[in-house]
Coordinates of C-alpha atoms in Angstrom, one line a residue:
M1 CA 19.8 7.0 -33.9
I2 CA 23.3 8.5 -34.4
V3 CA 26.4 7.0 -32.6
G4 CA 30.1 7.8 -32.8
L5 CA 32.4 4.9 -33.7
P6 CA 36.1 5.1 -33.1
D7 CA 38.1 6.2 -36.1
P8 CA 41.9 6.2 -36.1
E9 CA 42.2 9.2 -38.4
W10 CA 39.4 11.5 -37.0
G11 CA 38.9 10.1 -33.5
E12 CA 35.2 9.3 -34.2
K13 CA 32.9 8.9 -37.1
L14 CA 29.2 9.3 -37.0
V15 CA 27.0 6.4 -38.2
A16 CA 23.2 6.3 -38.3
L17 CA 21.2 3.4 -37.2
V18 CA 17.8 3.3 -38.9
R19 CA 14.6 1.2 -38.5
I20 CA 12.3 1.4 -41.4
K21 CA 8.6 0.6 -40.9
P22 CA 7.6 -2.6 -42.5
G23 CA 6.0 -2.0 -45.9
A24 CA 7.8 1.3 -46.4
D25 CA 9.8 1.9 -49.5
Q26 CA 13.3 1.3 -48.1
Q27 CA 15.2 3.0 -50.9
L28 CA 13.0 6.0 -50.8
V29 CA 13.3 6.4 -47.0
I30 CA 17.1 6.1 -47.3
K31 CA 17.2 8.6 -50.1
E32 CA 15.1 11.1 -48.1
L33 CA 17.4 10.6 -45.1
C34 CA 20.5 11.3 -47.1
I35 CA 19.0 14.4 -48.6
A36 CA 18.2 15.6 -45.1
A37 CA 21.6 14.7 -43.8
N38 CA 23.3 16.6 -46.6
K39 CA 21.8 19.8 -45.2
L40 CA 23.9 19.2 -42.0
P41 CA 27.4 20.5 -41.6
P42 CA 29.9 17.9 -42.8
A43 CA 31.1 17.2 -39.2
E44 CA 27.5 16.3 -38.2
R45 CA 26.7 14.0 -41.3
P46 CA 26.6 10.3 -40.7
K47 CA 29.4 8.6 -42.7
K48 CA 27.5 5.3 -42.8
W49 CA 24.0 4.1 -42.5
F50 CA 23.0 0.8 -41.0
L51 CA 19.5 -0.7 -41.2
S52 CA 18.4 -2.3 -38.0
P53 CA 14.9 -3.8 -38.0
Q54 CA 15.3 -4.5 -34.2
L55 CA 16.3 -0.9 -33.3
E56 CA 14.0 0.2 -30.4
T57 CA 14.0 1.9 -27.0
N58 CA 13.8 0.0 -23.8
R59 CA 10.6 -0.5 -21.7
E60 CA 11.1 3.0 -20.2
G61 CA 11.2 4.5 -23.7
K62 CA 15.0 5.4 -23.4
W63 CA 17.7 4.5 -25.8
E64 CA 20.3 2.1 -24.6
R65 CA 23.1 3.9 -26.3
K66 CA 25.8 1.5 -25.1
R67 CA 23.9 -1.5 -26.5
W68 CA 23.4 0.2 -29.9
L69 CA 27.0 1.5 -30.0
E70 CA 28.2 -2.1 -29.6
W71 CA 25.8 -3.2 -32.2
A72 CA 27.1 -0.6 -34.6
K73 CA 30.7 -1.6 -34.0
K74 CA 29.9 -5.2 -34.9
K75 CA 28.0 -4.1 -38.0
D76 CA 30.9 -1.8 -39.0
C77 CA 33.3 -4.7 -38.8
E78 CA 31.1 -6.8 -41.0
V79 CA 31.0 -4.1 -43.6
N80 CA 34.7 -3.3 -43.7

Protein backbone atom coordinates (compact mmCIF):
# COMPACT_ATOMS: atom_id res chain seq x y z
CA MET A 1 0.00 0.00 0.00
CA ILE A 2 1.30 3.47 -0.86
CA VAL A 3 0.37 6.53 1.22
CA GLY A 4 1.47 10.15 1.10
CA LEU A 5 2.95 11.65 4.26
CA PRO A 6 3.23 15.39 4.80
CA ASP A 7 6.63 16.77 3.84
CA PRO A 8 7.61 20.40 4.54
CA GLU A 9 9.79 20.67 1.43
CA TRP A 10 7.74 18.73 -1.16
CA GLY A 11 4.23 18.84 0.28
CA GLU A 12 3.99 15.06 0.37
CA LYS A 13 6.32 12.09 0.22
CA LEU A 14 5.25 8.63 -0.78
CA VAL A 15 5.91 5.74 1.56
CA ALA A 16 5.15 2.07 0.99
CA LEU A 17 3.59 -0.18 3.61
CA VAL A 18 4.45 -3.81 3.00
CA ARG A 19 3.32 -7.09 4.52
CA ILE A 20 5.54 -10.00 3.68
CA LYS A 21 4.17 -13.52 3.90
CA PRO A 22 5.56 -15.53 6.82
CA GLY A 23 8.42 -17.71 5.67
CA ALA A 24 9.26 -15.51 2.67
CA ASP A 25 12.81 -14.22 2.27
CA GLN A 26 12.29 -10.68 3.57
CA GLN A 27 15.45 -9.21 2.05
CA LEU A 28 14.75 -10.76 -1.34
CA VAL A 29 11.18 -9.42 -1.37
CA ILE A 30 12.35 -5.92 -0.46
CA LYS A 31 15.09 -6.06 -3.10
CA GLU A 32 12.55 -7.07 -5.76
CA LEU A 33 10.16 -4.31 -4.68
CA CYS A 34 12.94 -1.73 -4.90
CA ILE A 35 13.90 -2.94 -8.38
CA ALA A 36 10.27 -2.63 -9.49
CA ALA A 37 9.90 0.80 -7.85
CA ASN A 38 13.01 2.10 -9.60
CA LYS A 39 11.21 1.59 -12.91
CA LEU A 40 8.61 4.18 -11.85
CA PRO A 41 9.06 7.90 -12.49
CA PRO A 42 10.88 9.54 -9.54
CA ALA A 43 7.72 11.34 -8.35
CA GLU A 44 5.91 7.99 -8.06
CA ARG A 45 8.64 6.09 -6.16
CA PRO A 46 8.25 5.47 -2.44
CA LYS A 47 10.85 7.36 -0.43
CA LYS A 48 10.60 4.92 2.49
CA TRP A 49 9.45 1.35 3.02
CA PHE A 50 7.75 0.21 6.22
CA LEU A 51 7.19 -3.44 7.06
CA SER A 52 3.82 -4.01 8.65
CA PRO A 53 2.98 -7.64 9.51
CA GLN A 54 -0.54 -6.55 10.49
CA LEU A 55 -1.27 -4.74 7.19
CA GLU A 56 -4.64 -5.95 5.91
CA THR A 57 -7.95 -4.89 4.46
CA ASN A 58 -11.13 -4.65 6.51
CA ARG A 59 -13.89 -7.29 6.52
CA GLU A 60 -15.32 -5.84 3.30
CA GLY A 61 -11.94 -6.23 1.58
CA LYS A 62 -11.30 -2.47 1.45
CA TRP A 63 -8.26 -0.56 2.60
CA GLU A 64 -8.82 1.74 5.55
CA ARG A 65 -6.55 4.41 4.11
CA LYS A 66 -6.95 6.80 7.04
CA ARG A 67 -5.99 4.07 9.51
CA TRP A 68 -2.87 3.11 7.57
CA LEU A 69 -1.92 6.71 6.93
CA GLU A 70 -1.95 7.35 10.69
CA TRP A 71 0.06 4.17 11.24
CA ALA A 72 2.65 5.34 8.69
CA LYS A 73 2.89 8.77 10.33
CA LYS A 74 3.68 7.16 13.68
CA LYS A 75 6.20 4.80 12.11
CA ASP A 76 7.85 7.69 10.26
CA CYS A 77 8.30 9.57 13.55
CA GLU A 78 9.95 6.50 15.08
CA VAL A 79 12.42 6.27 12.21
CA ASN A 80 13.35 9.97 12.13
